[in-house]
PDB file of C-alpha atoms and ligand atoms in Angstrom:
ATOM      1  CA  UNK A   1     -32.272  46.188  -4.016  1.00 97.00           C
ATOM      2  CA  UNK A   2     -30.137  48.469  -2.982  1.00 98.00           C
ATOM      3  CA  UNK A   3     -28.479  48.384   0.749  1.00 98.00           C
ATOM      4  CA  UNK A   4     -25.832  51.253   2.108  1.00 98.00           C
ATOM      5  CA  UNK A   5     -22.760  50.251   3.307  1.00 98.00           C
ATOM      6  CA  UNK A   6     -19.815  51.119   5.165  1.00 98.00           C
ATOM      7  CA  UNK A   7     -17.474  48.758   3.827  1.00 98.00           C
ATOM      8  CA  UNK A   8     -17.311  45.017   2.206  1.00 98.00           C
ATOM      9  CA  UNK A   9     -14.273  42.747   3.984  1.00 98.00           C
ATOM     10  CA  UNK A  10     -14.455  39.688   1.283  1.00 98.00           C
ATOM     11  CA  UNK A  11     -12.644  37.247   3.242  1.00 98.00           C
ATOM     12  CA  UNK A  12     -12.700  38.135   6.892  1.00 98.00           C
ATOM     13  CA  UNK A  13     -11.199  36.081   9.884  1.00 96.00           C
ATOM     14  CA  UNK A  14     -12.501  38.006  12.772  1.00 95.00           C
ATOM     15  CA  UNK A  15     -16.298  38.460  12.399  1.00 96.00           C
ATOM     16  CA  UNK A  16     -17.243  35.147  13.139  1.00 96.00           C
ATOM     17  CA  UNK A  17     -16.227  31.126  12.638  1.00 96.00           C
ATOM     18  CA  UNK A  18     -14.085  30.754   9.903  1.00 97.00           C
ATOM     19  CA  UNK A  19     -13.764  32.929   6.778  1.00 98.00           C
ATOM     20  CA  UNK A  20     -16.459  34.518   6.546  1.00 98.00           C
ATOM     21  CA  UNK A  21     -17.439  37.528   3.834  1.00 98.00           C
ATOM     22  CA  UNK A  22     -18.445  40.800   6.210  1.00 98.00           C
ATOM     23  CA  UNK A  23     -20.808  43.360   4.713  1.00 98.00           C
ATOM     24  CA  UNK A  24     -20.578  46.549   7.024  1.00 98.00           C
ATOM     25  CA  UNK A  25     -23.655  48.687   6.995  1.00 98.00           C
ATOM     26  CA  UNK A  26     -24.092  51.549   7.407  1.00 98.00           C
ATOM     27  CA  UNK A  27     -26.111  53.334   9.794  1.00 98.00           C
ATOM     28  CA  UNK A  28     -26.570  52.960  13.917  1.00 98.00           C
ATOM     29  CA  UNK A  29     -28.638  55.419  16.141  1.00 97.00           C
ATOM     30  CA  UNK A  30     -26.418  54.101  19.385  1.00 96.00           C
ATOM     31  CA  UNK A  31     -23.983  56.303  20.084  1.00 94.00           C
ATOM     32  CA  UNK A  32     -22.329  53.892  22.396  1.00 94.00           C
ATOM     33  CA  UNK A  33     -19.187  55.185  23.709  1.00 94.00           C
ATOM     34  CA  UNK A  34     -16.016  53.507  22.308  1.00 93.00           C
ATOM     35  CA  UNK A  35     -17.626  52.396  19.678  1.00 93.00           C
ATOM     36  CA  UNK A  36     -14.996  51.327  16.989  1.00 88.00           C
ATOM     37  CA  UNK A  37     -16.613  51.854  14.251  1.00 90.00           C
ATOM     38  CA  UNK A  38     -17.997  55.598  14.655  1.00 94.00           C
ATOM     39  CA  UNK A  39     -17.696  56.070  10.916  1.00 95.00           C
ATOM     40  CA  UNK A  40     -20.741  53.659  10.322  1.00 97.00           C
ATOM     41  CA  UNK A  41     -23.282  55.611  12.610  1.00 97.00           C
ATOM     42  CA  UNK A  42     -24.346  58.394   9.999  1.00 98.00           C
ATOM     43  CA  UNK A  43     -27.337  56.802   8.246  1.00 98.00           C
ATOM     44  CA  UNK A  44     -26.327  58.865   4.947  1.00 97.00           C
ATOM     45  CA  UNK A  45     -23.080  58.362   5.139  1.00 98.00           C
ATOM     46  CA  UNK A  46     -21.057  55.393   3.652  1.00 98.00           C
ATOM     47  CA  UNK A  47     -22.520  54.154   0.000  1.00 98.00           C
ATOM     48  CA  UNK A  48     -25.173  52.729  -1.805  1.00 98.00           C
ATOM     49  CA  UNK A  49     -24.681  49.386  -4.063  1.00 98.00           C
ATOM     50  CA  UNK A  50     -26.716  46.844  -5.416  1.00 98.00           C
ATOM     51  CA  UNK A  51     -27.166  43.545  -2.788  1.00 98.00           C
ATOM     52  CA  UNK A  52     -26.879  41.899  -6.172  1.00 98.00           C
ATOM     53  CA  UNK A  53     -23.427  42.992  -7.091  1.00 98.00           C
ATOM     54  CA  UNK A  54     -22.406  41.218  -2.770  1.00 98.00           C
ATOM     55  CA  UNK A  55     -24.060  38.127  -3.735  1.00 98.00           C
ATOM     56  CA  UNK A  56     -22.339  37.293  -6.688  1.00 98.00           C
ATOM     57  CA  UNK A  57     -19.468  38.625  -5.169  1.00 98.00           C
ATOM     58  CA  UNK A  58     -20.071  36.037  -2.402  1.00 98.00           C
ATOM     59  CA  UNK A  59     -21.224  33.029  -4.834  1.00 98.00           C
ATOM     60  CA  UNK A  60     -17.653  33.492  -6.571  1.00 97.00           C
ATOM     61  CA  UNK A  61     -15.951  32.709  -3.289  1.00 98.00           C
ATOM     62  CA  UNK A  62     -15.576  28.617  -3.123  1.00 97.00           C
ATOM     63  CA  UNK A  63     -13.427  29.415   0.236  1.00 97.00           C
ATOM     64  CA  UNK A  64     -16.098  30.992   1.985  1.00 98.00           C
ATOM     65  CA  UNK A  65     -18.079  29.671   5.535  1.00 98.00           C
ATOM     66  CA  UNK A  66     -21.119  31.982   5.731  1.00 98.00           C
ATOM     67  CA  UNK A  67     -21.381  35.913   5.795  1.00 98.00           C
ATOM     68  CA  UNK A  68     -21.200  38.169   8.616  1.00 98.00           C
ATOM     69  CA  UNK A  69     -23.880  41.460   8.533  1.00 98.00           C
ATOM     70  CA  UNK A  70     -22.286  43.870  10.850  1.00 98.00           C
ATOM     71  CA  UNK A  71     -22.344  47.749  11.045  1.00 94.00           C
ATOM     72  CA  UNK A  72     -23.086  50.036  11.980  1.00 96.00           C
ATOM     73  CA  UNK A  73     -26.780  48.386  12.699  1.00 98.00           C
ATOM     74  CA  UNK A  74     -28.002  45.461  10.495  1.00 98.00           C
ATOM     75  CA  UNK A  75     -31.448  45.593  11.423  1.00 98.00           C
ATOM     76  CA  UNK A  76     -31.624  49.238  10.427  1.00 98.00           C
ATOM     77  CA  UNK A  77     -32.207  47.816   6.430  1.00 98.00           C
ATOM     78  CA  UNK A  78     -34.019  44.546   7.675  1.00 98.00           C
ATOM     79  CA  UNK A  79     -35.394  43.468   3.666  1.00 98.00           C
ATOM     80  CA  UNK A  80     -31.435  44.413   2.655  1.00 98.00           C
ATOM     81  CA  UNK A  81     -29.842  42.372   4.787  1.00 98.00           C
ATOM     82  CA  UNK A  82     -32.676  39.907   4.131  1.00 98.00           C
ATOM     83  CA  UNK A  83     -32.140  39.174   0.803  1.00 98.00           C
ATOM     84  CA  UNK A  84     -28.231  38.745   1.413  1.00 98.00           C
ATOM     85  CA  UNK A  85     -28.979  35.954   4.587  1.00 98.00           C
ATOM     86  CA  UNK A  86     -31.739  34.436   1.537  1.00 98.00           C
ATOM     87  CA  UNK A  87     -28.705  34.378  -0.567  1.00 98.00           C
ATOM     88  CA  UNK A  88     -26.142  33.257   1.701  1.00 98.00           C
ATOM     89  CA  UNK A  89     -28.175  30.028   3.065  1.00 98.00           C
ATOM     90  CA  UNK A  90     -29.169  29.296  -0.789  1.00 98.00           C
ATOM     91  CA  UNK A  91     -25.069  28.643  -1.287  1.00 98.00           C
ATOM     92  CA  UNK A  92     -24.923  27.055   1.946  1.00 98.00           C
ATOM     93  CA  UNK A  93     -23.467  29.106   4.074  1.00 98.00           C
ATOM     94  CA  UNK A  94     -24.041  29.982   7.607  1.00 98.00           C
ATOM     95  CA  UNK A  95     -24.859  33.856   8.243  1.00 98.00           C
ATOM     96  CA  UNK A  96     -23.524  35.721  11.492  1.00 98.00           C
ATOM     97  CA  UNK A  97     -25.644  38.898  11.948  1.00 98.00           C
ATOM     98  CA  UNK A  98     -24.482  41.736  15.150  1.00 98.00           C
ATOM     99  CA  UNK A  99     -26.890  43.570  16.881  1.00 98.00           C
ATOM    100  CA  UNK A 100     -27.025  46.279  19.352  1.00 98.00           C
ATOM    101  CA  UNK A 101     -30.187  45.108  20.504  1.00 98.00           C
ATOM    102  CA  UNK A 102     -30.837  42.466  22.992  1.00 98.00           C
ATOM    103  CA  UNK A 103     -31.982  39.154  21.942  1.00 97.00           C
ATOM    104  CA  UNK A 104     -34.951  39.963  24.197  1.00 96.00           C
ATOM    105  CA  UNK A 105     -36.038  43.330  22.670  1.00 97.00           C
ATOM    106  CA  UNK A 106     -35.307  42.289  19.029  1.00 97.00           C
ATOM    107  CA  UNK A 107     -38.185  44.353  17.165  1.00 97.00           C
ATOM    108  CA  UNK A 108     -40.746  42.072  15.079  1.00 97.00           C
ATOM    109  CA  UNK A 109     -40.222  43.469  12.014  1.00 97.00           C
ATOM    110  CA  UNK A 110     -36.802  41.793  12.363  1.00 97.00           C
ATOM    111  CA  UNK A 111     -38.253  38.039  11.920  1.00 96.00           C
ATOM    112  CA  UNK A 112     -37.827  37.751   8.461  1.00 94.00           C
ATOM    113  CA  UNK A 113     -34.379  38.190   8.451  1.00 96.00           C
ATOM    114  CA  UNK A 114     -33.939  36.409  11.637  1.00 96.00           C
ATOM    115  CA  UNK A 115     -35.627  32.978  10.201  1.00 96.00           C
ATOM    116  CA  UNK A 116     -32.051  33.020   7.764  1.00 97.00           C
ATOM    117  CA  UNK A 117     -29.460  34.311  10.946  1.00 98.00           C
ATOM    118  CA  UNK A 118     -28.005  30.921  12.386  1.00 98.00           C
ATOM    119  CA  UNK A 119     -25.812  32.947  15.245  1.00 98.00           C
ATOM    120  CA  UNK A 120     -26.491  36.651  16.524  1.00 98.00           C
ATOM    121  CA  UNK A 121     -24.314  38.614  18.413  1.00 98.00           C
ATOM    122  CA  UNK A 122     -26.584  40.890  20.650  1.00 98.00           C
ATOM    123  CA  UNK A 123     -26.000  43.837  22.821  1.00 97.00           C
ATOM    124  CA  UNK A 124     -24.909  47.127  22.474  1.00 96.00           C
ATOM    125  CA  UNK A 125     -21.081  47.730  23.224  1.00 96.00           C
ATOM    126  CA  UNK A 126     -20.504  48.823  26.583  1.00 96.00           C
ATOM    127  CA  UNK A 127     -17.212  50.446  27.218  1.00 95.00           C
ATOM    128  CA  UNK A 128     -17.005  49.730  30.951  1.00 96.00           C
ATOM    129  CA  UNK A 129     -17.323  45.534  30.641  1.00 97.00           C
ATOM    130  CA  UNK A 130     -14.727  46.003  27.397  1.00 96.00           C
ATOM    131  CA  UNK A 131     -12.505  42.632  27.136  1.00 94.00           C
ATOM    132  CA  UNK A 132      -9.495  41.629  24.374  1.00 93.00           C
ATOM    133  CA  UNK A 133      -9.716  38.441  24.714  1.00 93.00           C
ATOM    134  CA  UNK A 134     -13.612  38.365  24.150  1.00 94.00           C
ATOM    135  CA  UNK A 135     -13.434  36.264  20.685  1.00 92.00           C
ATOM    136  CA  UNK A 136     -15.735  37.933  18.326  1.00 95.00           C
ATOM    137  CA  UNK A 137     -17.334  40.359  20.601  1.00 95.00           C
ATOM    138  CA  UNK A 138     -16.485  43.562  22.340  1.00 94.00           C
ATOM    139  CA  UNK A 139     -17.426  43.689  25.533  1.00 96.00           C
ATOM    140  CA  UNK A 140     -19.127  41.009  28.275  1.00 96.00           C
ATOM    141  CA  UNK A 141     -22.720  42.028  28.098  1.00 97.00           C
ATOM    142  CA  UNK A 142     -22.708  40.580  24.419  1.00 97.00           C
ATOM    143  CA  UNK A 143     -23.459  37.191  23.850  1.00 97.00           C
ATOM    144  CA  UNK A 144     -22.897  35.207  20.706  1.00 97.00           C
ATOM    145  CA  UNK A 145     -26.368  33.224  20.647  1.00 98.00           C
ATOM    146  CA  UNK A 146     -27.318  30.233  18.266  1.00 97.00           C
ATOM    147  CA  UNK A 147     -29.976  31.278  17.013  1.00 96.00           C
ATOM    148  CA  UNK A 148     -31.450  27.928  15.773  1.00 93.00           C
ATOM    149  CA  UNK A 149     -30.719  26.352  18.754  1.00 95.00           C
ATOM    150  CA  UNK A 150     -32.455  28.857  20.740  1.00 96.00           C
ATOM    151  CA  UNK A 151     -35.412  28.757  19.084  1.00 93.00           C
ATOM    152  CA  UNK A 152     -35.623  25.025  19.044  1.00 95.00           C
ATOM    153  CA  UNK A 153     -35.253  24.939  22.678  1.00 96.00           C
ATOM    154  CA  UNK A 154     -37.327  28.095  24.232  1.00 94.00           C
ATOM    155  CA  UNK A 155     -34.157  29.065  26.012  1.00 96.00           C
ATOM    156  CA  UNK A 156     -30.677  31.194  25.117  1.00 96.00           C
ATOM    157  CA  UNK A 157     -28.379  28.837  23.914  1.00 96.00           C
ATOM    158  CA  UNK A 158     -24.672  30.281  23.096  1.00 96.00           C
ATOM    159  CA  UNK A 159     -22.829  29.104  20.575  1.00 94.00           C
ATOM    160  CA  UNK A 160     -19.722  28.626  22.633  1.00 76.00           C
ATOM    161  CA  UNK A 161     -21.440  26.186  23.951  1.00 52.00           C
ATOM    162  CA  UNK A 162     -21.630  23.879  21.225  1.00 47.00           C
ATOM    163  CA  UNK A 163     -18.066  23.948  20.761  1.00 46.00           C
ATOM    164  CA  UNK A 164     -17.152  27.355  18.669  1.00 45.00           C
TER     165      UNK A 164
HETATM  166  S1  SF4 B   1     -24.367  49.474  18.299  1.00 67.14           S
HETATM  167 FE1  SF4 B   1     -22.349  48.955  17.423  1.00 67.14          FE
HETATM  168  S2  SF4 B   1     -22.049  50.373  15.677  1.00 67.14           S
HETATM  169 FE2  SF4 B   1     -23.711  51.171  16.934  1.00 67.14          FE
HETATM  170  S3  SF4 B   1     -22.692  52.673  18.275  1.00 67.14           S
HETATM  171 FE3  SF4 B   1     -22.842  50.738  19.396  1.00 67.14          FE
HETATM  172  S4  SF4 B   1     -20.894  49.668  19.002  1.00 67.14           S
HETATM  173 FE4  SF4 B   1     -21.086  51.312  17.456  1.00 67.14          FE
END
């Protein structure tokens, strides 16, 4: 299957718990002001590759926590992303997906992928609640949400709360 992309970081510190492999996709309909990564919004723009060629690119890595899908908008190429969570959870490792949507209007379609997403980072990035020393996030109206945890309970449960 083929997924566009922005850009591949293979061993990232910064997207997420521990080293994680970020695939940046391309594509987002936003707009938001300040956004920091205005080269990912044209939804022809960036490349196409193969998912196949990022998984095994991802099984080589022994170092490796999870995966981070980030963007530009991940849930604009749900069965993409999809089969790259699939892969990721098959090796064991934990995926980290952003969204600019809210937990609360995530669209349907999204569920597939979602069942494989063990923490989401929701919200659109919102230049007037902008904070540095957010870890992993942007601005305050994003939350980083486990996912599992969430669902389990019927009720938003961040993952800073379970010691990240
Ligand atoms: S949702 Fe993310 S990628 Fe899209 S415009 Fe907003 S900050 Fe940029």
């Amino acid at each position: 299957m083929q997924i566009r992309i922005a850009g591949l970081v293979p061993e990232s510190f910064v997207d997420g718990d521990g080293i994680r492999f970020a695939i940046f996709m391309q594509g987002c309909r936003r707009n938001c002001a300040g956004c920091h990564n205005p080269e990912t919004h044209d939804l022809n723009g960036g490349r196409l590759v193969d998912t196949d060629e990022i998984i095994s690119a991802i099984k080589k890595n022994p170092l490796l926590d999870g995966i981070t899908l980030t963007g530009g908008e991940p849930l604009l190429q749900i069965a993409a992303a999809d089969e790259l969570a699939r892969a990721a959870k098959n090796f064991g490792l934990s995926v980290w997906c952003y969204t600019g949507y809210t937990f609360e209007s995530l669209p349907p379609e999204a569920e597939p992928l979602l069942a494989h997403v063990d923490v989401l980072i929701d919200g659109e990035f919102v230049e007037g609640l902008r904070d540095l020393d957010l870890q992993f996030r942007g601005s305050r109206n994003q939350r980083i949400i486990d996912l599992k945890k969430t669902r389990a309970q019927n009720k938003i449960v961040l993952w800073s709360e379970i010691g990240g």
